[in-house]
Each structure stands twice: as structure tokens, then as C-alpha cells.
Amino acid sequence: MKTTAALLVQTGAPLVVAEIDIPALKPGQVLVEIAYSGACGTQVMEWRGDKGEDKWVPHCLGHEGTGTVLETGRAVTKVKAGDKVVLSWIRGSGVEAGGAVYAWADKKVNAGGVTTFQRHAVVSENRLTLLPAELPMDIAVLLGCAAPTGMGAVYNVLKAQPGDAVAVFGTGGVGLHAIMAAALVGAMPVIAVDPNPTRRALAPLYGASHVIDPTGIDVLAEIKKIVPQGVDIAVESSGVPAAMEQAVNATRQQGGRAVVIGNARHGATLSINPSVFNQGKSLMGTWGGDSVPDRDYGRFARLLGAGRFPVRKLLSKAYALEQAEQALQDLASGTIGRPLIDMSLRA
């Protein structure tokens, strides 16, 4: 069986849309017909080469999507043919079957445990979760990365409480979900910080009470005007080291907590005054918002499906698979919130 995929053949070079051969399923692997794929900054970094040398090219891309199970390999018990599923890079229950190797023009094409920039994908069982009934398949793409990472950072890592003052640095897909989570729990104020006007415009729609353009100003001074003692918790989702430093500095003494989500470019460094720790502040990291798909995705789906926020506006434009590179370009430029690759479209 063959399928069509958008391949990264060389970092910094255009993606190649090609027909690839699907391998036989190994134990623990599942063949999924992809309906929708999302895209996030991780794919932009891979495409540009911001993550350093890529030893796996040529390879498939994408780590969030929705689709229908077509076939299962031996030892798979979590899903069956016909099931609608969410595909996510965050590991859940089930077999860790490793990646697949496709064939294209006498070359091997590598893939991790989940890839989604293709019409059909071989996926490890533990990267699949049954599609929650609350969400249609296009919106449910957000459960693959943005929602569990952003909402999980607020709920699972920072454990936000009603009345907490919150600052979110970077209001892309992950940051907006952190803002939504903070607003839903009753945090106040919820401050959004982003230099991009498109993303700043989205922030109030998703629960931000204050929005700051950090360009050419003292961000910490602006936050102190809103919360003189500093915020209780801060989320950094931009991947910019300066924003990571600002996030922990923006928190209050004796208990302020900041979590870094954003991926910095290869070779970047972070410089922090050690006194922040003597002030009783904490700086934390997270892997996917510490989310557990089988535990959390149903809960996040209920929150996204409740109608409190115009979630579909975040998926601001749909692209055909042949336009995957344009989706990454638009995401990198900040002209859209979150691209949606619709496999039913043709360029």
C-alpha cells in the first residue's frame, strides 16, 4: 500500500510531497488514515534546522492529528479497526512500538512513533487515544499537542487556583491554551505577553484580561503595574531565553512559580540571576504539560467543547497536504494561530 506524505529531505530546503510505500505493521503498530493534522513550532524548527543537525532525514513530519484506524498489528488492544482516534506525541498507555520506516525512490524514509503530515501513517499504539465524543475531528487535533501542553502546564505542573495572578509569555497555540486553562480555573488577572499582533489579538478571546506588547518596553515594570507583588504563576511558551528569564522574574517572592514550555534554538543558553531562588521562586520544566493522555484528554476535550471560548478561531486556516510548507511558513511568520492540514482538500 502507498500513501502521500510531505517529507523533510533536507533542513532549510522545501518539503517534498511524494508517494511512499507503507511497511508491514510490527507488533504494537497501528495503521491510521489521517483526517486532519496540526502543526506547531516544533515542525518549524525541524524544517529550518533550528534543532541542530538532523540525522534522520529524509523523514516524515507532524506529531498531532486525528484519524480512523484501518488496521492493527499484533499485541494491540487499545484500539481496533474503525475507531476514531487522536494522534499525539505524548505517550499514553499501550505498546511502545517505535518508529516506522517507509520507502521512497529506493530510499528509506524514517518516522517516529507518530507522524501526521501524510494521508496514512503507521503509529505506535501508545500515541493513540480514542476520540472524545465532545469534539469534532478537526478541533480534536488540538488534543494532540497544544491543549495537553498548555492546559497541562497550568493544571498539572503549576496547579493553578482561583484568584491566582498569571502571566503567559508567548500566545501561540500552546500559550493560548494556557490562558484558557487559567481563565477557566478562575485566575485573575491573566496577562498575555507577545510581540506578534495577530497572536495578541487572539489572547483576549481566550481569557486574557490584560495584553502586553513587549517590544521596546520594560515588560516586568508593566506587569508590576497590574500586579505590584508579581504574579503567582508564569508560563513561558515562546522558546525565547529572554522570555524564560522574564517569566521567573515576573513571579512573586516566597512562592512564585514559572514553567518553561518553549523549545529554544539549538545552542541557545539561559542566564538567570541566582537570587531568584533565594527569593523563594521556582523555575520548572515540563514534558507535554505533564499530561497523561488516557487520564487528561477526555477532561481537556470537555473544557474545549463547553463553548466558553471560540476554539475554532485558533485553527485560523485550513491547508491541503500539498500546502504543508506554506502552513509552516504562515505559522513561523505569526500570521495565523494554528494551521490545520485537511487531508480531504486538494491544492
XYZ file of C-alpha atoms in Angstrom:
347
model
C 0.000 0.000 0.000
C 1.171 3.512 -0.814
C 0.300 6.907 0.601
C 1.223 10.552 0.103
C 3.374 12.433 2.591
C 5.104 15.792 2.966
C 8.729 14.859 3.647
C 11.655 16.726 5.136
C 14.516 15.741 2.843
C 16.995 18.410 3.921
C 16.820 21.031 6.660
C 16.258 24.507 5.287
C 15.011 23.086 1.976
C 11.454 22.891 0.621
C 9.334 19.970 1.751
C 8.845 17.234 -0.832
C 5.338 15.861 -1.318
C 5.819 12.281 -2.501
C 4.234 8.881 -2.689
C 5.760 6.474 -0.167
C 5.365 2.758 0.470
C 3.758 1.768 3.765
C 5.601 -1.037 5.579
C 4.005 -4.092 7.130
C 2.871 -3.480 10.695
C 5.098 -4.628 13.511
C 3.613 -5.750 16.833
C 2.158 -2.743 18.629
C 1.799 -0.633 15.481
C -1.443 0.741 14.028
C -2.252 1.952 10.520
C -4.296 5.164 10.672
C -5.991 7.081 7.875
C -5.268 10.700 8.805
C -8.200 13.134 8.623
C -6.508 16.247 9.993
C -3.029 17.195 11.101
C -1.979 20.162 13.147
C 1.412 21.828 13.087
C 3.383 23.584 15.782
C 6.682 25.331 16.334
C 8.496 22.012 16.660
C 7.892 21.259 12.977
C 9.019 24.773 12.056
C 12.247 24.209 13.983
C 12.815 20.835 12.318
C 12.185 22.309 8.869
C 14.508 25.272 9.433
C 17.202 23.262 11.175
C 16.851 25.188 14.445
C 17.181 21.973 16.436
C 20.676 21.324 15.139
C 21.908 18.539 12.889
C 19.109 16.245 11.730
C 20.492 12.711 11.450
C 17.170 11.221 10.384
C 16.491 12.898 7.025
C 14.658 12.095 4.922
C 11.813 11.718 7.390
C 8.119 12.250 7.913
C 6.797 15.181 9.949
C 3.934 16.072 12.275
C 3.043 14.931 15.786
C -0.625 15.838 16.276
C -3.701 14.792 14.362
C -6.922 12.828 14.158
C -7.928 9.902 12.014
C -9.503 6.461 11.674
C -7.853 3.153 12.485
C -7.605 0.926 9.402
C -5.543 -1.972 10.711
C -3.771 -3.074 13.877
C -0.645 -5.129 14.381
C -0.283 -7.987 16.843
C -0.458 -7.109 20.563
C -2.605 -4.022 20.004
C -5.554 -3.967 22.415
C -6.261 -0.261 22.914
C -7.877 0.436 19.526
C -9.465 -1.540 16.698
C -10.264 -1.015 13.034
C -12.908 1.684 12.601
C -12.074 3.609 15.780
C -11.719 7.397 15.557
C -8.531 8.435 17.315
C -6.370 11.359 18.390
C -2.691 11.075 17.460
C -0.271 12.707 19.893
C 3.459 12.813 20.526
C 2.739 12.427 24.243
C 2.917 8.795 25.258
C -0.124 7.142 26.781
C -0.938 3.538 27.588
C -0.297 0.772 25.109
C 2.709 -0.677 23.342
C 5.740 1.496 22.602
C 6.411 0.026 19.163
C 8.965 2.560 17.965
C 9.005 4.291 14.612
C 8.225 3.093 11.115
C 10.480 3.093 8.051
C 8.785 3.879 4.750
C 10.268 3.537 1.255
C 10.517 6.273 -1.381
C 12.503 6.256 -4.622
C 14.818 3.495 -3.378
C 15.442 5.456 -0.180
C 14.445 4.804 3.399
C 12.155 7.402 4.971
C 12.304 7.498 8.743
C 9.409 8.224 11.073
C 8.994 8.371 14.825
C 6.299 6.729 16.893
C 3.787 9.170 15.391
C 3.783 11.311 12.235
C 0.851 13.131 10.668
C 1.906 15.095 7.550
C 0.620 12.211 5.413
C -2.634 10.607 4.348
C -1.893 7.344 6.130
C 0.530 6.726 8.971
C 1.957 3.808 10.903
C 1.684 4.815 14.561
C 2.786 3.265 17.830
C -0.216 2.169 19.897
C 0.773 4.361 22.852
C 0.480 7.534 20.747
C -3.236 6.960 20.152
C -6.235 7.925 22.273
C -9.868 7.273 21.395
C -11.508 10.440 20.050
C -13.600 12.074 22.810
C -17.254 12.446 21.854
C -17.250 16.127 22.810
C -15.106 17.281 19.880
C -15.272 17.015 16.082
C -12.181 15.633 14.403
C -10.812 18.999 13.255
C -10.890 20.662 16.684
C -9.716 17.453 18.362
C -6.355 17.924 16.608
C -5.622 20.390 19.426
C -5.619 17.457 21.861
C -2.509 16.125 20.148
C -0.185 18.860 21.409
C -1.425 22.394 22.109
C -4.138 21.562 24.641
C -2.312 18.992 26.786
C 0.893 21.022 26.791
C -0.637 24.420 27.578
C -3.528 23.342 29.782
C -1.445 20.640 31.436
C 1.229 23.175 32.369
C -1.388 25.214 34.226
C -3.285 22.341 35.844
C -0.752 19.552 36.286
C 2.509 21.447 36.782
C 1.607 24.827 38.284
C -1.665 23.609 39.848
C -3.381 26.970 39.375
C -6.041 28.025 41.867
C -8.922 30.543 41.683
C -7.588 34.046 42.190
C -4.021 33.267 41.105
C -2.355 36.035 39.125
C -0.983 34.522 35.909
C 1.346 35.711 33.145
C 1.764 33.802 29.874
C 4.752 34.633 27.681
C 4.030 33.652 24.083
C 0.449 33.326 22.839
C 0.692 30.780 20.071
C -1.362 27.608 20.247
C 0.224 26.338 23.454
C 0.166 29.725 25.169
C -3.478 30.331 24.286
C -4.420 27.006 25.822
C -2.539 28.007 28.970
C -4.533 31.248 29.005
C -7.795 29.327 28.577
C -6.887 26.978 31.404
C -6.056 29.872 33.708
C -9.304 31.664 32.888
C -11.368 28.501 33.358
C -9.916 27.889 36.821
C -10.760 31.451 37.870
C -7.304 33.027 37.775
C -7.224 36.826 37.847
C -5.579 38.700 36.266
C -4.431 36.659 33.275
C -1.710 38.592 31.469
C -0.654 37.723 27.908
C 2.744 38.847 26.583
C 3.583 38.543 22.878
C 5.246 40.794 20.284
C 3.089 39.451 17.449
C -0.091 41.500 16.832
C -2.072 38.561 15.401
C -1.424 36.456 18.471
C -2.042 39.372 20.847
C -5.416 39.908 19.193
C -6.387 36.288 19.918
C -5.420 36.400 23.597
C -8.497 38.284 24.931
C -10.780 35.870 23.049
C -9.315 33.038 25.093
C -9.464 34.646 28.505
C -6.616 37.149 28.837
C -7.610 40.137 30.967
C -4.500 42.140 30.007
C -2.297 42.043 26.914
C 1.252 43.397 26.708
C 3.365 44.074 23.627
C 6.923 43.552 24.925
C 8.552 45.401 22.050
C 10.785 48.181 23.330
C 9.366 48.313 26.861
C 10.192 47.049 30.328
C 7.874 44.035 30.497
C 8.407 43.427 34.205
C 7.549 47.031 35.006
C 4.321 46.706 33.001
C 3.390 43.525 34.854
C 4.128 45.202 38.207
C 1.670 47.959 37.266
C -1.028 45.275 37.091
C 0.195 43.049 39.952
C 2.604 45.053 42.161
C 3.840 41.993 44.075
C 4.355 39.914 40.935
C 2.266 37.082 39.529
C 1.715 33.829 41.380
C 2.487 31.693 38.352
C 4.015 32.248 34.909
C 4.064 30.157 31.743
C 6.740 30.585 29.078
C 5.803 29.148 25.684
C 7.804 31.240 23.231
C 11.123 29.392 23.266
C 12.972 32.689 23.676
C 15.547 32.603 26.510
C 14.906 36.265 27.383
C 11.226 35.433 27.906
C 12.164 32.489 30.111
C 14.158 34.836 32.316
C 11.304 37.346 32.368
C 8.839 34.623 33.336
C 10.610 33.661 36.549
C 11.440 37.291 37.364
C 7.770 38.229 36.941
C 6.686 35.913 39.749
C 6.243 36.996 43.352
C 8.710 36.295 46.126
C 8.100 33.399 48.517
C 6.196 31.007 46.342
C 6.131 32.344 42.786
C 6.433 29.579 40.195
C 7.307 29.621 36.496
C 7.324 26.784 33.973
C 9.213 26.741 30.673
C 7.448 25.024 27.771
C 9.001 26.673 24.711
C 11.792 24.999 22.746
C 14.844 27.215 22.333
C 17.049 27.023 19.260
C 19.967 24.622 19.294
C 22.924 26.200 21.103
C 20.875 28.814 22.978
C 21.662 29.450 26.632
C 19.684 30.851 29.536
C 21.150 33.251 32.076
C 19.358 33.760 35.383
C 20.377 35.693 38.482
C 20.651 33.041 41.220
C 18.988 35.423 43.664
C 15.573 34.469 42.256
C 15.920 31.153 44.069
C 16.910 32.858 47.300
C 13.711 34.861 46.943
C 11.727 31.634 47.118
C 10.827 31.459 43.433
C 10.759 28.220 41.448
C 11.601 27.588 37.790
C 10.302 24.316 36.361
C 10.242 22.415 33.118
C 7.632 20.084 31.702
C 7.230 17.338 29.131
C 3.903 17.954 27.433
C 2.349 19.685 30.412
C 2.921 16.508 32.466
C -0.229 15.285 30.735
C -1.290 11.650 30.682
C -3.440 11.125 27.561
C -5.681 8.416 28.988
C -6.300 10.488 32.103
C -6.380 14.032 30.742
C -7.559 14.146 27.126
C -11.198 13.499 27.966
C -11.118 16.285 30.553
C -9.463 18.724 28.155
C -11.982 17.785 25.459
C -14.873 18.640 27.773
C -13.334 22.023 28.523
C -12.696 22.804 24.853
C -16.148 21.605 23.861
C -18.034 23.575 26.510
C -18.382 26.656 24.302
C -16.712 29.095 26.693
C -14.142 30.091 24.087
C -14.199 30.253 20.252
C -11.739 27.388 19.907
C -12.256 27.040 16.168
C -10.850 30.557 15.632
C -7.473 29.279 16.754
C -7.483 26.940 13.745
C -7.474 30.011 11.573
C -6.825 28.461 8.170
C -7.062 25.034 6.523
C -4.388 23.754 4.153
C -4.162 20.825 1.755
C -1.345 18.363 2.374
C 0.424 19.776 -0.675
C 0.444 23.145 1.136
C 2.165 21.811 4.268
C 5.206 24.004 3.705
C 3.007 27.082 3.345
C 1.358 26.137 6.633
C 4.774 26.117 8.317
C 5.704 29.429 6.704
C 2.488 31.074 7.902
C 2.930 29.630 11.383
C 6.523 30.866 11.555
C 5.511 34.364 10.442
C 2.793 34.558 13.083
C 0.052 35.428 10.589
C -2.139 32.554 11.806
C -2.943 30.976 15.141
C -2.613 27.267 14.386
C -2.618 25.689 10.915
C -4.896 22.767 10.139
C -3.913 20.379 7.364
C -7.128 18.871 5.989
C -6.438 15.654 4.095
C -9.718 15.965 2.185
C -8.515 19.147 0.461
C -6.551 19.174 -2.782
C -4.238 22.022 -3.734
